[in-house]
Coordinates of C-alpha atoms and ligand atoms in Angstrom, one line a residue:
M270 CA 0.7 24.9 -12.5
H271 CA -2.5 24.3 -10.7
K272 CA -4.4 27.2 -9.1
R273 CA -5.5 27.6 -5.5
I274 CA -7.7 24.8 -4.2
E275 CA -11.3 25.9 -3.9
K276 CA -13.2 22.6 -3.2
I277 CA -12.4 19.5 -1.3
E278 CA -14.8 16.5 -1.3
V279 CA -14.3 13.4 0.8
F280 CA -16.0 10.0 0.2
T281 CA -16.0 6.5 1.6
F282 CA -15.5 3.8 -1.1
E283 CA -17.3 0.6 -0.1
R284 CA -17.7 -2.6 -2.0
S285 CA -18.6 -6.1 -0.8
R286 CA -16.2 -8.9 -1.5
N287 CA -16.7 -12.5 -2.7
T288 CA -13.6 -13.7 -0.9
T289 CA -12.7 -12.8 2.7
Y290 CA -9.3 -11.1 2.8
L291 CA -6.8 -13.6 4.0
G292 CA -9.3 -16.4 3.6
D293 CA -12.2 -17.9 5.6
L294 CA -12.3 -17.6 9.4
G295 CA -10.3 -20.2 11.2
D296 CA -10.3 -21.6 14.8
G297 CA -10.4 -18.9 17.4
E298 CA -11.1 -16.1 14.9
F299 CA -14.2 -14.0 15.2
A300 CA -16.4 -11.4 13.6
L301 CA -16.4 -7.9 15.1
G302 CA -19.9 -6.6 14.3
D303 CA -21.0 -7.0 10.7
S304 CA -18.1 -5.3 9.1
H305 CA -14.8 -6.8 10.5
V306 CA -13.0 -9.9 11.5
V307 CA -10.2 -10.4 14.0
R308 CA -7.4 -12.8 13.0
R309 CA -5.9 -15.1 15.6
F310 CA -2.4 -15.2 14.3
N311 CA -1.7 -11.5 14.8
G312 CA -4.7 -10.1 16.6
T313 CA -5.4 -7.6 13.8
V314 CA -8.7 -6.4 12.6
Y315 CA -9.5 -6.8 8.9
P316 CA -12.6 -5.7 7.0
R317 CA -15.1 -8.1 5.4
F318 CA -15.5 -5.7 2.5
D319 CA -13.3 -3.3 0.6
R320 CA -13.3 0.2 2.0
S321 CA -11.1 3.3 1.7
V322 CA -11.3 7.1 1.9
V323 CA -11.4 8.8 -1.5
L324 CA -10.9 12.5 -2.0
R325 CA -11.3 15.0 -4.9
L326 CA -9.7 18.4 -5.1
T327 CA -10.9 21.1 -7.4
D328 CA -8.9 24.2 -8.2
A329 CA -9.9 27.7 -9.2
D330 CA -9.7 26.6 -12.9
G331 CA -12.1 23.7 -12.2
A332 CA -9.3 21.2 -12.7
T333 CA -9.5 18.1 -10.4
G334 CA -7.2 15.7 -8.8
W335 CA -8.1 12.4 -7.0
G336 CA -6.5 10.9 -3.9
E337 CA -7.2 8.0 -1.6
T338 CA -6.1 6.6 1.8
Y339 CA -7.0 3.9 4.3
G340 CA -10.6 3.7 5.5
L341 CA -10.6 0.1 6.9
V342 CA -11.4 1.5 10.3
A343 CA -13.0 4.9 11.3
P344 CA -12.9 6.7 7.9
K345 CA -14.6 9.6 9.6
A346 CA -11.4 10.2 11.6
V347 CA -9.6 11.1 8.4
A348 CA -12.5 13.3 7.2
A349 CA -12.6 15.1 10.6
L350 CA -8.9 16.0 10.3
I351 CA -9.5 17.4 6.8
E352 CA -12.6 19.3 7.9
D353 CA -11.1 20.8 11.0
L354 CA -7.6 21.6 10.0
L355 CA -5.9 20.3 6.8
G356 CA -8.6 21.3 4.3
P357 CA -9.1 25.0 5.4
Y358 CA -5.3 25.5 5.6
L359 CA -4.8 23.9 2.2
M360 CA -7.3 26.2 0.6
M361 CA -5.4 29.2 2.1
L362 CA -2.0 28.1 0.7
D363 CA -0.6 29.5 -2.5
P364 CA -0.4 26.7 -5.1
G365 CA 3.1 25.2 -5.4
R366 CA 4.8 21.9 -5.5
P367 CA 2.9 19.3 -3.6
D368 CA 5.9 18.2 -1.5
A369 CA 6.2 21.8 -0.2
T370 CA 2.5 21.6 0.7
W371 CA 2.9 18.3 2.5
D372 CA 5.6 19.9 4.6
A373 CA 3.4 22.9 5.4
L374 CA 0.5 20.7 6.5
Y375 CA 2.7 18.4 8.5
E376 CA 4.3 21.4 10.3
L377 CA 1.0 22.4 11.8
Q378 CA 1.2 19.7 14.5
R379 CA 4.6 18.2 14.5
V380 CA 5.7 19.7 17.8
R381 CA 2.8 18.0 19.4
G382 CA 4.0 14.6 18.2
Y383 CA 1.4 14.1 15.5
W384 CA 3.8 12.4 13.2
G385 CA 1.8 9.6 11.7
G386 CA -1.4 7.5 12.2
Y387 CA -4.6 8.9 10.9
L388 CA -3.1 12.4 10.5
A389 CA -0.6 11.1 8.0
D390 CA -3.3 9.1 6.2
A391 CA -5.3 12.3 5.7
L392 CA -2.1 14.0 4.4
A393 CA -1.5 11.1 2.1
A394 CA -5.0 11.4 0.5
L395 CA -4.5 15.2 0.0
D396 CA -0.9 14.7 -1.3
I397 CA -1.9 12.1 -3.9
A398 CA -4.7 14.3 -5.2
L399 CA -2.3 17.3 -5.3
W400 CA 0.3 15.4 -7.3
D401 CA -2.4 14.2 -9.6
L402 CA -3.6 17.8 -10.1
F403 CA -0.1 19.2 -10.4
A404 CA 1.0 16.6 -13.1
R405 CA -2.3 16.9 -15.0
S406 CA -2.0 20.7 -15.1
R407 CA 1.4 20.3 -16.7
G408 CA 0.0 17.8 -19.1
E409 CA 2.3 15.1 -17.9
S410 CA 2.1 11.8 -16.1
L411 CA 3.0 11.4 -12.4
Q412 CA 6.1 9.5 -13.3
A413 CA 7.2 12.3 -15.6
A414 CA 6.5 14.9 -12.9
L415 CA 8.8 12.7 -10.7
G416 CA 11.5 12.7 -13.4
R417 CA 10.8 9.4 -15.3
P418 CA 8.6 10.1 -18.3
G419 CA 7.1 7.3 -20.5
V420 CA 5.2 4.1 -20.3
G421 CA 6.7 1.2 -18.2
A422 CA 6.3 -2.4 -17.1
L423 CA 6.8 -3.2 -13.4
P424 CA 7.2 -6.8 -12.3
A425 CA 4.2 -7.9 -10.2
Y426 CA 4.2 -10.5 -7.4
V427 CA 1.0 -12.4 -6.6
S428 CA 0.1 -11.7 -3.0
G429 CA -1.6 -14.4 -0.9
L430 CA -2.8 -17.9 -1.8
P431 CA -6.2 -18.1 -0.1
G432 CA -6.9 -21.9 -0.4
A433 CA -8.2 -24.3 2.2
S434 CA -5.5 -26.9 1.8
K435 CA -1.8 -27.1 0.8
A436 CA -2.9 -28.7 -2.5
A437 CA -5.4 -25.9 -3.2
R438 CA -2.8 -23.2 -2.5
L439 CA -0.2 -24.8 -4.8
E440 CA -2.8 -25.2 -7.5
L441 CA -3.7 -21.5 -7.2
A442 CA 0.1 -20.5 -7.4
Q443 CA 0.5 -22.8 -10.4
S444 CA -2.5 -21.2 -12.2
W445 CA -0.8 -17.8 -11.8
Q446 CA 2.6 -19.2 -12.8
A447 CA 0.9 -20.5 -16.0
R448 CA -0.2 -16.9 -16.7
G449 CA 3.4 -15.6 -16.5
F450 CA 3.6 -14.7 -12.8
D451 CA 6.9 -16.0 -11.5
K452 CA 6.8 -14.3 -8.1
V453 CA 4.4 -15.1 -5.2
K454 CA 4.1 -14.2 -1.5
I455 CA 2.3 -16.2 1.2
P456 CA 1.3 -14.9 4.6
V457 CA 2.3 -17.3 7.5
S458 CA -1.4 -17.9 8.0
H459 CA -1.7 -19.6 4.6
S460 CA -0.2 -22.8 5.9
D461 CA -1.4 -25.9 7.8
D462 CA -1.2 -25.2 11.5
G463 CA 1.6 -22.6 11.0
D464 CA 3.9 -25.1 9.2
I465 CA 5.4 -22.6 7.0
A466 CA 8.4 -24.7 6.1
G467 CA 6.0 -27.4 4.9
E468 CA 4.2 -24.8 2.8
F469 CA 7.5 -23.7 1.2
D470 CA 8.5 -27.3 0.6
S471 CA 5.2 -27.9 -1.3
L472 CA 5.4 -24.6 -3.3
R473 CA 9.1 -25.1 -4.1
R474 CA 8.5 -28.6 -5.4
G475 CA 5.4 -27.6 -7.3
L476 CA 6.6 -24.3 -8.8
G477 CA 10.3 -25.1 -9.5
A478 CA 13.6 -23.6 -8.7
D479 CA 13.2 -20.4 -10.6
Q480 CA 10.0 -19.2 -8.9
K481 CA 10.4 -16.4 -6.4
I482 CA 8.6 -17.3 -3.1
A483 CA 8.4 -14.8 -0.3
V484 CA 6.7 -15.0 3.1
D485 CA 4.9 -12.3 5.1
V486 CA 5.3 -13.1 8.8
H487 CA 2.8 -10.5 9.8
W488 CA 4.6 -9.3 12.9
T489 CA 4.0 -12.5 14.8
C490 CA 7.5 -13.4 16.1
S491 CA 10.1 -12.5 18.6
A492 CA 13.6 -11.8 17.1
E493 CA 14.8 -15.3 18.2
A494 CA 11.7 -17.0 16.7
A495 CA 12.0 -15.0 13.5
I496 CA 15.7 -16.0 13.1
A497 CA 14.8 -19.6 13.7
M498 CA 11.9 -19.5 11.2
A499 CA 14.1 -17.9 8.5
G500 CA 16.7 -20.6 9.1
S501 CA 14.0 -23.3 8.7
L502 CA 13.1 -21.8 5.3
A503 CA 16.7 -21.5 4.0
P504 CA 16.6 -24.9 2.2
Y505 CA 13.7 -23.5 0.1
D506 CA 15.5 -20.3 -1.0
P507 CA 13.0 -17.7 0.1
W508 CA 12.9 -14.5 -1.9
F509 CA 12.3 -12.3 1.1
F510 CA 11.1 -12.4 4.7
E511 CA 8.6 -9.7 5.6
A512 CA 7.6 -8.1 8.8
P513 CA 8.6 -10.8 11.2
V514 CA 8.6 -8.8 14.5
A515 CA 6.6 -6.0 16.1
S516 CA 6.6 -2.8 14.0
E517 CA 7.8 -0.7 16.9
D518 CA 10.7 -3.0 17.9
I519 CA 13.5 -1.4 16.0
A520 CA 16.2 -3.3 17.9
A521 CA 14.5 -6.6 17.0
Q522 CA 14.3 -5.5 13.3
H523 CA 18.0 -4.8 13.2
A524 CA 18.8 -8.1 15.0
V525 CA 16.8 -10.1 12.5
G526 CA 18.2 -8.2 9.5
R527 CA 21.7 -8.9 10.7
A528 CA 21.1 -12.6 11.4
I529 CA 19.1 -14.0 8.5
A530 CA 20.5 -15.1 5.1
C531 CA 17.6 -13.9 2.9
P532 CA 16.5 -10.3 2.5
L533 CA 14.4 -8.7 5.3
A534 CA 11.5 -6.7 4.0
L535 CA 9.9 -3.9 6.1
G536 CA 7.8 -0.7 5.6
E537 CA 4.1 -1.2 4.9
E538 CA 3.1 0.6 8.1
W539 CA 5.5 3.6 7.7
R540 CA 4.1 7.0 7.1
T541 CA 7.2 9.1 6.6
E542 CA 10.9 9.0 6.0
W543 CA 11.2 9.6 9.8
D544 CA 9.9 6.0 10.2
Y545 CA 12.5 4.7 7.8
R546 CA 15.6 6.5 9.1
P547 CA 16.2 4.5 12.4
R548 CA 15.6 1.3 10.4
A549 CA 18.2 2.1 7.7
G550 CA 20.4 -0.9 7.2
A551 CA 17.9 -3.4 8.8
A552 CA 15.7 -3.8 5.7
A553 CA 17.3 -5.0 2.5
I554 CA 13.9 -4.4 0.8
V555 CA 11.6 -1.4 1.7
Q556 CA 7.8 -1.6 1.1
P557 CA 6.3 1.8 1.2
E558 CA 2.5 2.0 1.1
M559 CA 1.2 4.9 -1.0
G560 CA -2.1 4.9 1.1
H561 CA -0.1 5.9 4.1
T562 CA 2.8 7.9 2.6
G563 CA 1.3 9.8 -0.2
V564 CA 3.6 10.5 -3.2
T565 CA 5.9 12.9 -1.3
Q566 CA 6.9 10.5 1.5
F567 CA 6.9 7.5 -0.8
I568 CA 9.6 9.1 -2.9
R569 CA 11.6 10.4 0.1
I570 CA 11.6 6.9 1.7
A571 CA 12.5 5.3 -1.7
E572 CA 15.4 7.8 -2.3
R573 CA 16.9 7.3 1.1
A574 CA 16.5 3.5 0.9
R575 CA 18.1 3.4 -2.6
T576 CA 21.1 5.4 -1.3
D577 CA 21.4 2.9 1.5
G578 CA 21.5 0.0 -1.0
A579 CA 18.0 -1.4 -0.4
Q580 CA 15.5 -2.5 -3.0
I581 CA 12.1 -1.0 -3.4
I582 CA 9.1 -3.3 -3.6
P583 CA 6.0 -1.3 -2.6
H584 CA 3.1 -2.7 -0.6
A585 CA -0.5 -2.7 -2.0
T586 CA -3.5 -2.3 0.4
I587 CA -7.3 -2.7 0.1
G588 CA -9.0 0.1 -1.8
L589 CA -10.5 1.5 -5.0
G590 CA -7.1 1.6 -6.7
L591 CA -6.4 5.3 -7.1
F592 CA -3.6 5.0 -4.6
A593 CA -2.5 1.8 -6.2
N594 CA -2.1 3.5 -9.5
A595 CA -0.2 6.4 -7.9
S596 CA 2.0 3.8 -6.3
L597 CA 2.8 2.1 -9.6
R598 CA 3.8 5.4 -11.2
A599 CA 5.9 6.5 -8.2
A600 CA 7.5 3.1 -8.1
L601 CA 8.4 3.3 -11.8
A602 CA 9.9 6.8 -11.2
A603 CA 11.8 5.4 -8.1
G604 CA 13.2 2.4 -10.1
A605 CA 11.4 -0.2 -8.0
E606 CA 12.3 -3.8 -8.5
A607 CA 8.7 -5.1 -8.3
H608 CA 5.2 -4.2 -6.9
E609 CA 2.7 -6.2 -4.8
F610 CA -0.3 -7.4 -6.8
Q611 CA -3.5 -8.0 -4.7
H612 CA -5.1 -10.4 -7.1
T613 CA -8.3 -10.7 -5.0
I614 CA -8.7 -6.9 -5.0
Y615 CA -6.9 -4.9 -7.7
P616 CA -8.5 -6.3 -11.0
E617 CA -12.1 -6.1 -9.7
N618 CA -11.8 -2.6 -8.4
A619 CA -9.7 -1.4 -11.4
A620 CA -12.9 -2.0 -13.4
L621 CA -14.3 0.9 -11.5
L622 CA -11.6 3.3 -12.7
E623 CA -10.9 4.9 -16.1
G624 CA -7.3 4.5 -17.0
A625 CA -6.0 1.9 -14.5
A626 CA -2.8 0.0 -15.3
S627 CA -3.4 -3.6 -16.3
C628 CA -1.6 -6.5 -14.6
E629 CA -0.9 -9.3 -17.1
A630 CA 1.8 -11.8 -17.8
G631 CA 3.7 -11.1 -14.6
A632 CA 3.8 -7.3 -14.8
F633 CA 1.8 -4.1 -14.3
H634 CA 1.7 -2.2 -17.6
I635 CA 1.7 1.5 -16.8
P636 CA 0.5 4.1 -19.3
D637 CA 2.0 7.6 -19.6
S638 CA -1.4 9.4 -19.3
P639 CA -1.6 12.6 -17.3
G640 CA -1.5 12.5 -13.5
H641 CA -1.8 9.1 -11.8
G642 CA -4.0 8.3 -14.8
T643 CA -7.1 7.1 -12.9
I644 CA -10.6 8.6 -12.3
P645 CA -13.6 6.8 -10.8
N646 CA -16.0 5.9 -13.6
E647 CA -19.8 5.9 -13.5
D648 CA -20.0 2.5 -11.9
A649 CA -17.7 3.6 -9.1
M650 CA -19.9 6.5 -8.1
A651 CA -22.5 3.9 -6.8
H652 CA -19.8 2.8 -4.3
L653 CA -18.8 6.3 -3.2
K654 CA -20.7 7.8 -0.3
P655 CA -20.1 11.6 0.4
L656 CA -18.6 12.2 3.8
L657 CA -17.6 15.9 3.6
T658 CA -17.6 18.9 1.2
L659 CA -15.5 22.0 1.9
Ligands
MG1627 MG1 2.6 -7.4 4.7

């Protein structure tokens, strides 16, 4: 068992990118300052570089655990919540199971309606670090601490085909297929003028009948438009249909889930099981994001979804990869069917970590090393800027 937490350090991780996430800027898209771009197809801000919030906890024995959460926008918001509230309270709490600690920290402001957003992101970073410390102190891997010891392989799907033309995108998909990756997902924006059926036609012809091909609709449709789009893709046998309607529109999510033939996938923006509960039955696939949920809520969402008959295929966001490795191990413990592979982000940043899972021949290969298995290496420290020490 770990001892009482005595030190909390918060950093921003920042690294420039060679490839703009989701590809080069298109018509009507624009830069927001030096750091961000706004995409036309869904009005969402994306960073030009990789950035996350990284956190290290040290207990009274000097043992450490590492966590990570979103830092795409306003990383200081997460740090402020840790500085003002969550950190001091965590250092007062008796050490125990990390899920009990998550509940205690969440309890502080639940009656005021602080149920998600940046508050939950801060909780996620702390929770991942606490689980890391907890498992390491027992000399076991995170998956073992969650009830599934041992190494494992988790099927990976290639996420995004950032190419300027249909031919270039197919060529990229074929190059991954040649390396053993038989699953791919495209965002609606990776198509010519939004012709997603044409894109599926090209990919299905070029990749063959056995390739799994999914689409991320990026919240761009009404329920009616989503149902029509899914219908137009039916001849190409899509693997799943992700996030077609506004995140908050639960009625539309249920309407689409009932109406379409292929599995509806939801969940990358959820923070807690409370986000899942009203959507139970709508999503045939849930996609918890470790950077938002932490280990505690990731597992609670996965367990509920499994009971409801859904598959688990976690989301992978932009970051250093501590949360990605925690996600792989929690996914293994939860019996996930597959995991998203951000091929433009994960391998490059995994080189900044000791102990990261590799992704080769269509699968993540997950070691059984203690905790979530990853620690920033010396090269990573050049990309970590201190934000806060408690
Ligand atoms: Mg998505």
